[in-house]
């Protein structure tokens, strides 16, 4: 419903003067909101649209007490702003230093698209061969009219014993020392065996928490 003023008279010089209020009504807009169908998988958290998921790793062979990043990237169209960081279960000998989140969301008329990136900073304390966890992403595909689940990982990784255990000079990363890792990620799973070891950055003068 809209109220406007219409000018109806002209003065001596031809300019419009005076007027009256007119009430203009537009037709109501009806929206048909359909409920999501039943039978959603347990991994569904309300995501609707079309999405993809990728897991990334800086290297596939690392040393004990050396920080590295496991990165999950999700992109597509839909309500991506409602997405939260996946809850992952890492091997018991891995210490987790929180999740760093980055996002880019665009709105073009009635289409919302973008991406979210979750960086899990990890420090392995024991050598061995491990699998970084698989991540499932479930969403309702409007075009297909069904729930779709896409997965990334798992990524196999081999941890070698660091020099500090054999009398070397390598520093042991402790809480408070991790500064930043995961910049300039060069490789994407699942071909983890083809990855080369990269440079990981951490501070050496922070106090242990």
PDB file of C-alpha atoms in Angstrom:
ATOM      1  CA  UNK A   1       0.000   0.000   0.000  1.00  0.00           C
ATOM      2  CA  UNK A   2       1.502   3.374  -1.056  1.00  0.00           C
ATOM      3  CA  UNK A   3       0.372   6.961  -0.542  1.00  0.00           C
ATOM      4  CA  UNK A   4       1.470   9.585  -3.115  1.00  0.00           C
ATOM      5  CA  UNK A   5       0.695  13.253  -3.880  1.00  0.00           C
ATOM      6  CA  UNK A   6      -0.562  14.156  -7.372  1.00  0.00           C
ATOM      7  CA  UNK A   7      -0.299  17.803  -8.589  1.00  0.00           C
ATOM      8  CA  UNK A   8      -3.508  18.959 -10.283  1.00  0.00           C
ATOM      9  CA  UNK A   9      -3.251  22.735 -10.914  1.00  0.00           C
ATOM     10  CA  UNK A  10      -0.943  25.120 -12.783  1.00  0.00           C
ATOM     11  CA  UNK A  11      -0.109  28.715 -11.753  1.00  0.00           C
ATOM     12  CA  UNK A  12       0.281  31.804 -14.008  1.00  0.00           C
ATOM     13  CA  UNK A  13       3.736  30.701 -15.158  1.00  0.00           C
ATOM     14  CA  UNK A  14       2.655  27.172 -15.933  1.00  0.00           C
ATOM     15  CA  UNK A  15       4.128  25.492 -12.846  1.00  0.00           C
ATOM     16  CA  UNK A  16       2.149  22.767 -11.125  1.00  0.00           C
ATOM     17  CA  UNK A  17       0.678  23.765  -7.766  1.00  0.00           C
ATOM     18  CA  UNK A  18      -1.675  22.251  -5.288  1.00  0.00           C
ATOM     19  CA  UNK A  19      -2.485  18.593  -5.323  1.00  0.00           C
ATOM     20  CA  UNK A  20      -4.207  15.788  -3.538  1.00  0.00           C
ATOM     21  CA  UNK A  21      -3.179  12.573  -1.824  1.00  0.00           C
ATOM     22  CA  UNK A  22      -3.775   9.407  -3.760  1.00  0.00           C
ATOM     23  CA  UNK A  23      -3.693   5.947  -2.238  1.00  0.00           C
ATOM     24  CA  UNK A  24      -2.179   3.309  -4.512  1.00  0.00           C
ATOM     25  CA  UNK A  25      -2.421  -0.362  -3.677  1.00  0.00           C
ATOM     26  CA  UNK A  26      -0.282  -3.109  -5.154  1.00  0.00           C
ATOM     27  CA  UNK A  27      -1.350  -6.699  -5.402  1.00  0.00           C
ATOM     28  CA  UNK A  28      -0.161  -8.807  -2.449  1.00  0.00           C
ATOM     29  CA  UNK A  29       2.825 -11.024  -3.116  1.00  0.00           C
ATOM     30  CA  UNK A  30       2.246 -14.643  -2.231  1.00  0.00           C
ATOM     31  CA  UNK A  31       5.172 -16.863  -1.239  1.00  0.00           C
ATOM     32  CA  UNK A  32       4.836 -20.611  -1.206  1.00  0.00           C
ATOM     33  CA  UNK A  33       7.166 -21.957   1.508  1.00  0.00           C
ATOM     34  CA  UNK A  34       7.518 -25.716   1.339  1.00  0.00           C
ATOM     35  CA  UNK A  35       8.883 -27.800   4.219  1.00  0.00           C
ATOM     36  CA  UNK A  36      11.985 -29.902   3.674  1.00  0.00           C
ATOM     37  CA  UNK A  37      11.135 -33.556   3.114  1.00  0.00           C
ATOM     38  CA  UNK A  38      11.669 -36.100   5.861  1.00  0.00           C
ATOM     39  CA  UNK A  39      14.470 -38.628   5.856  1.00  0.00           C
ATOM     40  CA  UNK A  40      17.381 -36.187   6.057  1.00  0.00           C
ATOM     41  CA  UNK A  41      20.770 -37.845   6.819  1.00  0.00           C
ATOM     42  CA  UNK A  42      22.356 -37.245  10.199  1.00  0.00           C
ATOM     43  CA  UNK A  43      24.984 -34.996   8.611  1.00  0.00           C
ATOM     44  CA  UNK A  44      22.328 -32.538   7.358  1.00  0.00           C
ATOM     45  CA  UNK A  45      22.420 -29.170   9.167  1.00  0.00           C
ATOM     46  CA  UNK A  46      19.967 -27.079   7.152  1.00  0.00           C
ATOM     47  CA  UNK A  47      22.071 -26.312   4.085  1.00  0.00           C
ATOM     48  CA  UNK A  48      19.978 -25.783   0.910  1.00  0.00           C
ATOM     49  CA  UNK A  49      21.390 -25.179  -2.567  1.00  0.00           C
ATOM     50  CA  UNK A  50      24.284 -26.669  -4.518  1.00  0.00           C
ATOM     51  CA  UNK A  51      27.721 -27.024  -2.917  1.00  0.00           C
ATOM     52  CA  UNK A  52      31.135 -28.650  -3.222  1.00  0.00           C
ATOM     53  CA  UNK A  53      33.735 -29.539  -0.597  1.00  0.00           C
ATOM     54  CA  UNK A  54      37.524 -29.950  -0.772  1.00  0.00           C
ATOM     55  CA  UNK A  55      40.111 -30.904   1.863  1.00  0.00           C
ATOM     56  CA  UNK A  56      43.672 -29.578   1.670  1.00  0.00           C
ATOM     57  CA  UNK A  57      46.967 -30.317   3.394  1.00  0.00           C
ATOM     58  CA  UNK A  58      50.305 -28.520   3.364  1.00  0.00           C
ATOM     59  CA  UNK A  59      52.385 -31.742   3.254  1.00  0.00           C
ATOM     60  CA  UNK A  60      51.957 -35.492   3.677  1.00  0.00           C
ATOM     61  CA  UNK A  61      55.131 -36.141   5.713  1.00  0.00           C
ATOM     62  CA  UNK A  62      55.729 -34.087   8.846  1.00  0.00           C
ATOM     63  CA  UNK A  63      57.751 -34.228  12.063  1.00  0.00           C
ATOM     64  CA  UNK A  64      56.497 -34.666  15.598  1.00  0.00           C
ATOM     65  CA  UNK A  65      55.928 -31.363  17.422  1.00  0.00           C
ATOM     66  CA  UNK A  66      55.714 -29.468  14.122  1.00  0.00           C
ATOM     67  CA  UNK A  67      52.560 -27.460  13.426  1.00  0.00           C
ATOM     68  CA  UNK A  68      50.588 -27.886  10.200  1.00  0.00           C
ATOM     69  CA  UNK A  69      47.128 -27.115   8.826  1.00  0.00           C
ATOM     70  CA  UNK A  70      44.251 -29.282   7.696  1.00  0.00           C
ATOM     71  CA  UNK A  71      41.911 -27.116   5.618  1.00  0.00           C
ATOM     72  CA  UNK A  72      38.286 -27.683   4.610  1.00  0.00           C
ATOM     73  CA  UNK A  73      36.878 -25.448   1.852  1.00  0.00           C
ATOM     74  CA  UNK A  74      33.160 -25.342   0.991  1.00  0.00           C
ATOM     75  CA  UNK A  75      31.717 -23.311  -1.887  1.00  0.00           C
ATOM     76  CA  UNK A  76      28.496 -23.029  -3.866  1.00  0.00           C
ATOM     77  CA  UNK A  77      25.117 -21.309  -4.040  1.00  0.00           C
ATOM     78  CA  UNK A  78      22.513 -21.280  -1.289  1.00  0.00           C
ATOM     79  CA  UNK A  79      22.353 -20.361   2.389  1.00  0.00           C
ATOM     80  CA  UNK A  80      26.098 -20.745   2.908  1.00  0.00           C
ATOM     81  CA  UNK A  81      26.063 -18.043   5.604  1.00  0.00           C
ATOM     82  CA  UNK A  82      24.351 -20.582   7.911  1.00  0.00           C
ATOM     83  CA  UNK A  83      27.256 -23.012   7.616  1.00  0.00           C
ATOM     84  CA  UNK A  84      29.401 -23.654  10.694  1.00  0.00           C
ATOM     85  CA  UNK A  85      32.792 -25.337  11.102  1.00  0.00           C
ATOM     86  CA  UNK A  86      32.641 -29.151  10.817  1.00  0.00           C
ATOM     87  CA  UNK A  87      33.338 -30.976  14.068  1.00  0.00           C
ATOM     88  CA  UNK A  88      36.253 -33.302  13.364  1.00  0.00           C
ATOM     89  CA  UNK A  89      37.815 -36.057  15.443  1.00  0.00           C
ATOM     90  CA  UNK A  90      41.607 -36.154  15.049  1.00  0.00           C
ATOM     91  CA  UNK A  91      43.981 -38.921  16.231  1.00  0.00           C
ATOM     92  CA  UNK A  92      44.553 -38.860  20.025  1.00  0.00           C
ATOM     93  CA  UNK A  93      48.236 -37.929  19.632  1.00  0.00           C
ATOM     94  CA  UNK A  94      47.326 -34.745  17.707  1.00  0.00           C
ATOM     95  CA  UNK A  95      46.883 -31.504  19.624  1.00  0.00           C
ATOM     96  CA  UNK A  96      44.370 -29.110  18.077  1.00  0.00           C
ATOM     97  CA  UNK A  97      44.893 -25.349  18.352  1.00  0.00           C
ATOM     98  CA  UNK A  98      41.468 -24.154  17.302  1.00  0.00           C
ATOM     99  CA  UNK A  99      39.843 -23.386  13.957  1.00  0.00           C
ATOM    100  CA  UNK A 100      40.510 -20.273  11.873  1.00  0.00           C
ATOM    101  CA  UNK A 101      37.573 -19.355   9.656  1.00  0.00           C
ATOM    102  CA  UNK A 102      37.438 -17.255   6.496  1.00  0.00           C
ATOM    103  CA  UNK A 103      34.448 -16.552   4.271  1.00  0.00           C
ATOM    104  CA  UNK A 104      33.349 -14.720   1.135  1.00  0.00           C
ATOM    105  CA  UNK A 105      29.605 -14.393   0.475  1.00  0.00           C
ATOM    106  CA  UNK A 106      28.049 -12.587  -2.501  1.00  0.00           C
ATOM    107  CA  UNK A 107      24.422 -11.649  -3.190  1.00  0.00           C
ATOM    108  CA  UNK A 108      23.355 -11.122  -6.796  1.00  0.00           C
ATOM    109  CA  UNK A 109      19.644 -10.303  -6.881  1.00  0.00           C
ATOM    110  CA  UNK A 110      17.979 -13.434  -5.498  1.00  0.00           C
ATOM    111  CA  UNK A 111      21.089 -15.665  -5.667  1.00  0.00           C
ATOM    112  CA  UNK A 112      23.454 -16.080  -2.719  1.00  0.00           C
ATOM    113  CA  UNK A 113      26.818 -17.673  -3.425  1.00  0.00           C
ATOM    114  CA  UNK A 114      30.227 -17.831  -1.824  1.00  0.00           C
ATOM    115  CA  UNK A 115      32.737 -19.948   0.021  1.00  0.00           C
ATOM    116  CA  UNK A 116      33.908 -20.752   3.531  1.00  0.00           C
ATOM    117  CA  UNK A 117      37.343 -21.985   4.584  1.00  0.00           C
ATOM    118  CA  UNK A 118      38.125 -23.713   7.877  1.00  0.00           C
ATOM    119  CA  UNK A 119      41.762 -24.141   8.927  1.00  0.00           C
ATOM    120  CA  UNK A 120      42.456 -26.630  11.714  1.00  0.00           C
ATOM    121  CA  UNK A 121      45.902 -26.042  13.252  1.00  0.00           C
ATOM    122  CA  UNK A 122      47.405 -29.327  14.478  1.00  0.00           C
ATOM    123  CA  UNK A 123      50.592 -30.502  16.196  1.00  0.00           C
ATOM    124  CA  UNK A 124      51.342 -34.272  16.184  1.00  0.00           C
ATOM    125  CA  UNK A 125      53.119 -35.586  19.292  1.00  0.00           C
ATOM    126  CA  UNK A 126      53.795 -39.180  18.207  1.00  0.00           C
ATOM    127  CA  UNK A 127      55.266 -40.655  14.996  1.00  0.00           C
ATOM    128  CA  UNK A 128      53.318 -43.043  12.783  1.00  0.00           C
ATOM    129  CA  UNK A 129      50.857 -43.251   9.927  1.00  0.00           C
ATOM    130  CA  UNK A 130      47.488 -41.599  10.393  1.00  0.00           C
ATOM    131  CA  UNK A 131      44.365 -40.570   8.477  1.00  0.00           C
ATOM    132  CA  UNK A 132      43.070 -37.040   8.777  1.00  0.00           C
ATOM    133  CA  UNK A 133      39.292 -37.409   9.076  1.00  0.00           C
ATOM    134  CA  UNK A 134      36.803 -37.570   6.258  1.00  0.00           C
ATOM    135  CA  UNK A 135      34.314 -34.691   6.141  1.00  0.00           C
ATOM    136  CA  UNK A 136      30.714 -35.155   4.943  1.00  0.00           C
ATOM    137  CA  UNK A 137      28.678 -32.250   3.597  1.00  0.00           C
ATOM    138  CA  UNK A 138      24.937 -32.844   3.221  1.00  0.00           C
ATOM    139  CA  UNK A 139      22.546 -30.353   1.637  1.00  0.00           C
ATOM    140  CA  UNK A 140      19.110 -30.353   0.040  1.00  0.00           C
ATOM    141  CA  UNK A 141      19.437 -29.902  -3.725  1.00  0.00           C
ATOM    142  CA  UNK A 142      16.478 -27.825  -4.932  1.00  0.00           C
ATOM    143  CA  UNK A 143      16.987 -28.785  -8.583  1.00  0.00           C
ATOM    144  CA  UNK A 144      17.214 -32.507  -7.863  1.00  0.00           C
ATOM    145  CA  UNK A 145      14.622 -32.377  -5.108  1.00  0.00           C
ATOM    146  CA  UNK A 146      16.625 -34.621  -2.785  1.00  0.00           C
ATOM    147  CA  UNK A 147      19.336 -34.679  -0.140  1.00  0.00           C
ATOM    148  CA  UNK A 148      22.875 -34.904  -1.500  1.00  0.00           C
ATOM    149  CA  UNK A 149      25.996 -35.830   0.469  1.00  0.00           C
ATOM    150  CA  UNK A 150      29.487 -34.961  -0.754  1.00  0.00           C
ATOM    151  CA  UNK A 151      32.694 -35.922   1.027  1.00  0.00           C
ATOM    152  CA  UNK A 152      36.321 -34.811   1.247  1.00  0.00           C
ATOM    153  CA  UNK A 153      39.145 -36.955   2.607  1.00  0.00           C
ATOM    154  CA  UNK A 154      40.290 -38.868   4.443  1.00  0.00           C
ATOM    155  CA  UNK A 155      43.905 -37.800   3.809  1.00  0.00           C
ATOM    156  CA  UNK A 156      46.707 -40.217   4.764  1.00  0.00           C
ATOM    157  CA  UNK A 157      49.645 -38.583   6.518  1.00  0.00           C
ATOM    158  CA  UNK A 158      52.946 -39.916   7.882  1.00  0.00           C
ATOM    159  CA  UNK A 159      54.518 -38.353  10.957  1.00  0.00           C
ATOM    160  CA  UNK A 160      58.249 -38.886  11.457  1.00  0.00           C
ATOM    161  CA  UNK A 161      60.120 -38.478  14.719  1.00  0.00           C
ATOM    162  CA  UNK A 162      61.471 -34.960  15.138  1.00  0.00           C
ATOM    163  CA  UNK A 163      65.153 -34.236  15.816  1.00  0.00           C
ATOM    164  CA  UNK A 164      64.478 -33.106  19.367  1.00  0.00           C
ATOM    165  CA  UNK A 165      64.031 -36.755  20.439  1.00  0.00           C
ATOM    166  CA  UNK A 166      67.551 -37.709  19.346  1.00  0.00           C
ATOM    167  CA  UNK A 167      69.465 -34.789  20.862  1.00  0.00           C
ATOM    168  CA  UNK A 168      68.986 -32.383  17.963  1.00  0.00           C
ATOM    169  CA  UNK A 169      68.354 -28.647  18.181  1.00  0.00           C
ATOM    170  CA  UNK A 170      64.781 -28.694  16.878  1.00  0.00           C
ATOM    171  CA  UNK A 171      62.337 -26.736  19.050  1.00  0.00           C
ATOM    172  CA  UNK A 172      59.233 -28.409  20.448  1.00  0.00           C
ATOM    173  CA  UNK A 173      56.083 -26.512  19.581  1.00  0.00           C
ATOM    174  CA  UNK A 174      53.988 -25.890  22.697  1.00  0.00           C
ATOM    175  CA  UNK A 175      50.724 -24.075  23.349  1.00  0.00           C
ATOM    176  CA  UNK A 176      51.062 -20.367  22.718  1.00  0.00           C
ATOM    177  CA  UNK A 177      53.827 -20.892  20.162  1.00  0.00           C
ATOM    178  CA  UNK A 178      51.699 -21.548  17.091  1.00  0.00           C
ATOM    179  CA  UNK A 179      51.533 -18.284  15.149  1.00  0.00           C
ATOM    180  CA  UNK A 180      50.248 -19.044  11.679  1.00  0.00           C
ATOM    181  CA  UNK A 181      50.311 -21.936   9.270  1.00  0.00           C
ATOM    182  CA  UNK A 182      48.562 -22.935   6.090  1.00  0.00           C
ATOM    183  CA  UNK A 183      49.408 -19.920   3.954  1.00  0.00           C
ATOM    184  CA  UNK A 184      49.829 -20.441   0.234  1.00  0.00           C
ATOM    185  CA  UNK A 185      48.406 -23.968   0.244  1.00  0.00           C
ATOM    186  CA  UNK A 186      49.665 -25.568  -2.948  1.00  0.00           C
ATOM    187  CA  UNK A 187      48.069 -29.006  -3.137  1.00  0.00           C
ATOM    188  CA  UNK A 188      44.620 -30.554  -2.922  1.00  0.00           C
ATOM    189  CA  UNK A 189      43.635 -34.042  -1.817  1.00  0.00           C
ATOM    190  CA  UNK A 190      42.950 -36.886  -2.596  1.00  0.00           C
ATOM    191  CA  UNK A 191      46.347 -37.323  -4.278  1.00  0.00           C
ATOM    192  CA  UNK A 192      48.161 -36.828  -0.963  1.00  0.00           C
ATOM    193  CA  UNK A 193      51.109 -39.044  -1.977  1.00  0.00           C
ATOM    194  CA  UNK A 194      52.125 -36.496  -4.597  1.00  0.00           C
ATOM    195  CA  UNK A 195      52.440 -33.631  -2.105  1.00  0.00           C
ATOM    196  CA  UNK A 196      55.788 -32.076  -1.286  1.00  0.00           C
ATOM    197  CA  UNK A 197      56.759 -30.878   2.141  1.00  0.00           C
ATOM    198  CA  UNK A 198      56.330 -27.141   2.556  1.00  0.00           C
ATOM    199  CA  UNK A 199      57.397 -24.456   4.972  1.00  0.00           C
ATOM    200  CA  UNK A 200      55.354 -24.124   8.175  1.00  0.00           C
ATOM    201  CA  UNK A 201      55.631 -20.964  10.266  1.00  0.00           C
ATOM    202  CA  UNK A 202      55.460 -20.686  14.062  1.00  0.00           C
ATOM    203  CA  UNK A 203      56.866 -18.386  16.712  1.00  0.00           C
ATOM    204  CA  UNK A 204      59.718 -19.542  18.915  1.00  0.00           C
ATOM    205  CA  UNK A 205      59.597 -17.015  21.764  1.00  0.00           C
ATOM    206  CA  UNK A 206      56.012 -17.262  23.065  1.00  0.00           C
ATOM    207  CA  UNK A 207      55.328 -18.483  26.582  1.00  0.00           C
ATOM    208  CA  UNK A 208      53.715 -21.863  27.148  1.00  0.00           C
ATOM    209  CA  UNK A 209      50.072 -21.625  28.238  1.00  0.00           C
TER     210      UNK A 209
END
